[in-house]
Tab-separated table of C-alpha atoms (C1' of nucleotides) in Angstrom:
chain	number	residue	atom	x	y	z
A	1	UNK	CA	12.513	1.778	-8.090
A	2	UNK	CA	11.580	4.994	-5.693
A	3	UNK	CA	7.454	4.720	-6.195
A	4	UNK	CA	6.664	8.966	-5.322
A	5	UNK	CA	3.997	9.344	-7.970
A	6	UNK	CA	1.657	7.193	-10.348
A	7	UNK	CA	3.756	7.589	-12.628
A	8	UNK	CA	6.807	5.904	-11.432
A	9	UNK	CA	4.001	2.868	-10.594
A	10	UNK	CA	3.072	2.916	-14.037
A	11	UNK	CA	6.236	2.997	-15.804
A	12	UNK	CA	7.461	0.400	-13.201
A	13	UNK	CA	4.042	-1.748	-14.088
A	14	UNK	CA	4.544	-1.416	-17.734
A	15	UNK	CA	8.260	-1.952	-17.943
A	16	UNK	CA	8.272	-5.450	-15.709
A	17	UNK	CA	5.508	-6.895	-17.802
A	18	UNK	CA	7.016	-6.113	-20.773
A	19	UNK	CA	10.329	-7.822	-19.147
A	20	UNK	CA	8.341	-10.700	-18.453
A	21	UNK	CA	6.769	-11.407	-21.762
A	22	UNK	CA	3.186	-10.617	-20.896
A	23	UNK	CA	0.175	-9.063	-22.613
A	24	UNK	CA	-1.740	-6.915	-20.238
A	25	UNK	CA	-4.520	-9.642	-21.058
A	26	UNK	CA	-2.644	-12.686	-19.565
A	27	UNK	CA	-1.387	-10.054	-16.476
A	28	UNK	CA	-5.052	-9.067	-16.007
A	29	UNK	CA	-6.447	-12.883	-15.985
A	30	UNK	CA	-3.197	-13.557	-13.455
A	31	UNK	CA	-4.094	-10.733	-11.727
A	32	UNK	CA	-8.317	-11.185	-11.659
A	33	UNK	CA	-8.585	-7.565	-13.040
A	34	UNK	CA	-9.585	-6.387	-16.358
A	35	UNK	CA	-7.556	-5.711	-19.334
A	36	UNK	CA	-8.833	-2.275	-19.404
A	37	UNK	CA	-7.848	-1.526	-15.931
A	38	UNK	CA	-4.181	-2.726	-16.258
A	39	UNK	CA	-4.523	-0.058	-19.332
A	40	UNK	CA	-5.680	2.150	-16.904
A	41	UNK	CA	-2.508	1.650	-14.465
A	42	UNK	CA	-0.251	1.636	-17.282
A	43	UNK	CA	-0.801	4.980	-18.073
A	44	UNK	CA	-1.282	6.513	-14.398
A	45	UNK	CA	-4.293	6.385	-13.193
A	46	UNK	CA	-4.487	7.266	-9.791
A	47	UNK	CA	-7.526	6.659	-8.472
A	48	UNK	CA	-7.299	2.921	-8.716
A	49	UNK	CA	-7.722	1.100	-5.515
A	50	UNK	CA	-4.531	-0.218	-3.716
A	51	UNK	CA	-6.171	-3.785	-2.753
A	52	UNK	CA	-5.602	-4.925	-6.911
A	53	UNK	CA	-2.773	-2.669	-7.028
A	54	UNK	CA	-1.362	-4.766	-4.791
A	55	UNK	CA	-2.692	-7.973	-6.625
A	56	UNK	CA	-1.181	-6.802	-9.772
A	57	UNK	CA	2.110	-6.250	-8.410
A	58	UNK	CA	2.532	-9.704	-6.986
A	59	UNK	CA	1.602	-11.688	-10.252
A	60	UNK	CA	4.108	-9.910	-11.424
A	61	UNK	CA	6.888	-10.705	-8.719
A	62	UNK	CA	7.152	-7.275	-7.431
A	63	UNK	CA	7.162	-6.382	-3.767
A	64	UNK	CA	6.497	-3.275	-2.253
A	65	UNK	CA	8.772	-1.914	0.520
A	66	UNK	CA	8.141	0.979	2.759
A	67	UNK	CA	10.895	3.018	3.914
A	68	UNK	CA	11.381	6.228	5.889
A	69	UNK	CA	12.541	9.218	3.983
A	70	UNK	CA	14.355	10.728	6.113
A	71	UNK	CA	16.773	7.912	7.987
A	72	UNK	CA	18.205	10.803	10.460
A	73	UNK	CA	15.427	11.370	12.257
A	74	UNK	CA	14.435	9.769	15.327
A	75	UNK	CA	12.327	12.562	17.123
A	76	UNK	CA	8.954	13.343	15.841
A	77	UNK	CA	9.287	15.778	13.391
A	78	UNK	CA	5.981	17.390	11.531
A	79	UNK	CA	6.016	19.546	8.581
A	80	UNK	CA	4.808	22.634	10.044
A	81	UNK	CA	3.975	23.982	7.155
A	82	UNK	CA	2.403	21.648	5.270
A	83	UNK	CA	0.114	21.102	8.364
A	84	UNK	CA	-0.288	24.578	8.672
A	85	UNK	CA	-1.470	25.154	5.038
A	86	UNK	CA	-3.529	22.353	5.188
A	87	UNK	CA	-5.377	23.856	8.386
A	88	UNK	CA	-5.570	27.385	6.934
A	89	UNK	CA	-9.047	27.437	5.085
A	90	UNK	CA	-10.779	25.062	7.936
B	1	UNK	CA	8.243	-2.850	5.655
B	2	UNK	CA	7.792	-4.907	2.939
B	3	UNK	CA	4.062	-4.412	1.960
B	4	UNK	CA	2.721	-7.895	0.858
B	5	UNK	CA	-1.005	-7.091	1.923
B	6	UNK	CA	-3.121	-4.258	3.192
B	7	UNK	CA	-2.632	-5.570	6.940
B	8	UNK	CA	1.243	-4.574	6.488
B	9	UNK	CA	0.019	-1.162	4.976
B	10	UNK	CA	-2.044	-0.552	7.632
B	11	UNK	CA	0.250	-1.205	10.386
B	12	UNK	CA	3.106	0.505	8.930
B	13	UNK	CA	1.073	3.857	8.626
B	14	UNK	CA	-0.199	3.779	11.884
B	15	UNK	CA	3.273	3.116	13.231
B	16	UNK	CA	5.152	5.984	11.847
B	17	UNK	CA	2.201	8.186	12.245
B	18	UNK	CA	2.301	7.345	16.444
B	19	UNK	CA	6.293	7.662	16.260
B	20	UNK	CA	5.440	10.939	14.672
B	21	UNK	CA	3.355	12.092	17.155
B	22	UNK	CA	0.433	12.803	14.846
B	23	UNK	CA	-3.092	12.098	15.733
B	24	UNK	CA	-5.436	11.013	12.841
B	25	UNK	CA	-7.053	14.540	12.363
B	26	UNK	CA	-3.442	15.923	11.885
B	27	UNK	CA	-2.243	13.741	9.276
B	28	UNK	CA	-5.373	13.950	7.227
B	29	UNK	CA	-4.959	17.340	6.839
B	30	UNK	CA	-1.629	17.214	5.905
B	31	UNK	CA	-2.722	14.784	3.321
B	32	UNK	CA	-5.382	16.482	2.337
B	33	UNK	CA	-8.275	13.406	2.893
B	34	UNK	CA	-10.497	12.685	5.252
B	35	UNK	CA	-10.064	12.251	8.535
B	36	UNK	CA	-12.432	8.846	8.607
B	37	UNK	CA	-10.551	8.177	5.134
B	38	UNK	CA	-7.236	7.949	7.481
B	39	UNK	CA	-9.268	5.239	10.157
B	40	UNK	CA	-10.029	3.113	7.292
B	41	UNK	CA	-6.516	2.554	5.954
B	42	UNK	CA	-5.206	1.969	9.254
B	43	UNK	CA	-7.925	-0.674	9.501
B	44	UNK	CA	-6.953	-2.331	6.381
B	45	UNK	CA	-9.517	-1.058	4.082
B	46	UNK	CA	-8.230	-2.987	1.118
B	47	UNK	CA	-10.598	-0.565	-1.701
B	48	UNK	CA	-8.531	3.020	-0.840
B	49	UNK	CA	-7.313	4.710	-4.025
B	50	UNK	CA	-3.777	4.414	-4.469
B	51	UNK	CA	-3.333	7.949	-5.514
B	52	UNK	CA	-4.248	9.409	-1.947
B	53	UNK	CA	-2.535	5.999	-0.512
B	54	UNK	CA	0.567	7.552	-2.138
B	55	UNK	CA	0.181	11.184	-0.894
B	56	UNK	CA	-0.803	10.082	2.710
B	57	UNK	CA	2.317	8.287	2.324
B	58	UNK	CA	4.722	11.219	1.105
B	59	UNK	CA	3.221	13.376	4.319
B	60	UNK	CA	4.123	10.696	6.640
B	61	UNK	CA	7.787	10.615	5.023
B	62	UNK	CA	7.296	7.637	3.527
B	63	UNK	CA	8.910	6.545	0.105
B	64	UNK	CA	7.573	3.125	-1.625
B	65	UNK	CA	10.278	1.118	-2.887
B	66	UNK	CA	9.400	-1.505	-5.586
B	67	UNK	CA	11.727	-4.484	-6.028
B	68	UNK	CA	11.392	-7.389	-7.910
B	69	UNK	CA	10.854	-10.866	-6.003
B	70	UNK	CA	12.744	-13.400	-7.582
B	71	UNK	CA	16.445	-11.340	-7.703
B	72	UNK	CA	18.156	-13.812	-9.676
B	73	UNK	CA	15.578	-14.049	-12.802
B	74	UNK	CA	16.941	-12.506	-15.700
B	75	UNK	CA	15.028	-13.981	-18.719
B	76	UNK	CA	11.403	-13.937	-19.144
B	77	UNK	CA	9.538	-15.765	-16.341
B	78	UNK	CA	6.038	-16.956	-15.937
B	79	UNK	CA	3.698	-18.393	-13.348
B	80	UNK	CA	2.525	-20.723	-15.546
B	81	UNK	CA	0.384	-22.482	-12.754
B	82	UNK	CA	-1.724	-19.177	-12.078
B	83	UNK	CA	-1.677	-18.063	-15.608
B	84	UNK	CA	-3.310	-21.310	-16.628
B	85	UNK	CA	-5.652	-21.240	-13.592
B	86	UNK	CA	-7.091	-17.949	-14.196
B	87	UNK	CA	-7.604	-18.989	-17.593
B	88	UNK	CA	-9.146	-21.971	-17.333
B	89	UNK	CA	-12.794	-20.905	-16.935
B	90	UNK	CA	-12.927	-18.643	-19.570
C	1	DA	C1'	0.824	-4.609	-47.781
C	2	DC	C1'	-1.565	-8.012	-45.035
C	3	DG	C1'	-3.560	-10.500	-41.007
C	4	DG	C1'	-3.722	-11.100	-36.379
C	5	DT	C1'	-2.617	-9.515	-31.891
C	6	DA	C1'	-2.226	-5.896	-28.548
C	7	DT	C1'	-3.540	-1.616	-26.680
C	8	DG	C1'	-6.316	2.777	-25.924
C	9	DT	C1'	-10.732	4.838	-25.291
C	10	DG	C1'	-15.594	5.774	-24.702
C	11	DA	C1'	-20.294	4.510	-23.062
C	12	DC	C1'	-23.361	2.001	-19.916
C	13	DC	C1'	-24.355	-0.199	-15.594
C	14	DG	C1'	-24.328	-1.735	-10.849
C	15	DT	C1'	-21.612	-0.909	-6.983
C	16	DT	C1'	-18.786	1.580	-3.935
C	17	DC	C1'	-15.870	5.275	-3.101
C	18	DG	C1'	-14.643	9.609	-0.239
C	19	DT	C1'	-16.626	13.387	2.331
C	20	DG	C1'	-19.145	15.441	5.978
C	21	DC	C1'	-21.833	14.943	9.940
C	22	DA	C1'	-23.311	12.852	14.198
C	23	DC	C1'	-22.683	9.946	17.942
C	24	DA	C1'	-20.641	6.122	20.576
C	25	DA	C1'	-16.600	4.013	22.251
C	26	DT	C1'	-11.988	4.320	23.712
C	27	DG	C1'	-7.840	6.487	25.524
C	28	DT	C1'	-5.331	9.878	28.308
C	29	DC	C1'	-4.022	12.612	31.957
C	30	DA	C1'	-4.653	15.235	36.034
D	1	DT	C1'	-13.422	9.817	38.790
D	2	DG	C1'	-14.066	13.472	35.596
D	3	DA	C1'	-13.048	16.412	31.526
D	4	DC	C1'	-11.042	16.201	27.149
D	5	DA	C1'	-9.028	14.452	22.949
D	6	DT	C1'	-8.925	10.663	19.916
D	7	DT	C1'	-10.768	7.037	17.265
D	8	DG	C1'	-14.477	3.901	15.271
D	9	DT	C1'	-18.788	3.542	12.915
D	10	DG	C1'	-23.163	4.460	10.579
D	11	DC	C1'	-25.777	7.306	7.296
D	12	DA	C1'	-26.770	10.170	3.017
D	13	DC	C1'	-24.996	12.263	-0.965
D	14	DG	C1'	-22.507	13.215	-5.234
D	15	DA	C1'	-18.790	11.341	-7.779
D	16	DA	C1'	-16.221	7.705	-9.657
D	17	DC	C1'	-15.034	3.008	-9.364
D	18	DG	C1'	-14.325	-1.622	-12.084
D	19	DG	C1'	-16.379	-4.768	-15.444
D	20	DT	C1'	-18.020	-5.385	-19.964
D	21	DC	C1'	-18.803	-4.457	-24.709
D	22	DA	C1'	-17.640	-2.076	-28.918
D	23	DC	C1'	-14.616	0.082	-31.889
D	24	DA	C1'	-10.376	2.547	-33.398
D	25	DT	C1'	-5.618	2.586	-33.414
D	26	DA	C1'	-0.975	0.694	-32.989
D	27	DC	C1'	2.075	-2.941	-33.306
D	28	DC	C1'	4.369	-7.071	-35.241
D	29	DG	C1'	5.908	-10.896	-37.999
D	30	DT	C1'	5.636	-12.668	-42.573
DNA sequence: ACGGTATGTGACCGTTCGTGCACAATGTCA
DNA sequence: TGACATTGTGCACGAACGGTCACATACCGT
């Protein structure tokens, strides 16, 4: 599963527990998180921090891989104008 | 890059960021966070919020994949062992 | 319909975030 | 070696974290 929002995480989150028979109580104790905040992942909240994300994910067998988007390129290659926009009121 | 920890995070970003010929400044425009916030996560702050994690990620050209660990498990599967330890003092 | 479990949500609290600024340390290139 | 850009780090501030508790709602098997 392509992971480009929260989201995708959440429905991803949500959808393996659910495969794997958990309540978001046992997943939070596996985890060392609270119930609460798996609630809070589950329905895409963002501003969670990665470290437990990343917790989370492994108790429930999931791995994260990192991939370029764009396999063609090999030069460096910026996105003028996003940079540019960004830069604008500065 | 399969992201097990923040250490492979970390490297990873600041990896494509140096094949993209981006200094730190650059890409946390792009990104729209700090430019301190960017020396953290290469250093393997572990407490970054996913949400910008995810959008420093897309302006790099990144794209998290999520995969599940154990290909060949179909049926419901538990770590029983880390379930029970996490609930034993409780 | 009923009972128990599971989940969502809000408030409170202590802690820590992310930003902006300043300055030191490091790297780079002529 | 000497500018200059880049990166790391500490501080103060407002904002929001994650944990916990409480309660309402939703779900499920019987």
């Amino acid at each position: 599963m392509k992971i480009t929002s929260m989201r995708d995480l959440s429905a991803t989150v949500r959808g393996r527990r659910q495969d794997l028979g958990l309540s978001q109580a046992e997943l939070a104790a596996m985890a060392k998180v609270s119930r609460e905040w798996v609630s809070g992942v589950e329905s895409g909240k963002a501003t969670v921090e990665v470290g437990l994300v990343i917790r989370l994910l492994a108790a429930l067998g999931l791995v994260l891989d990192l991939v370029t988007d764009d396999p063609a390129t090999v030069e460096p290659r910026v996105n003028l104008d996003a940079l540019l926009g960004a830069l604008r009121d500065r």
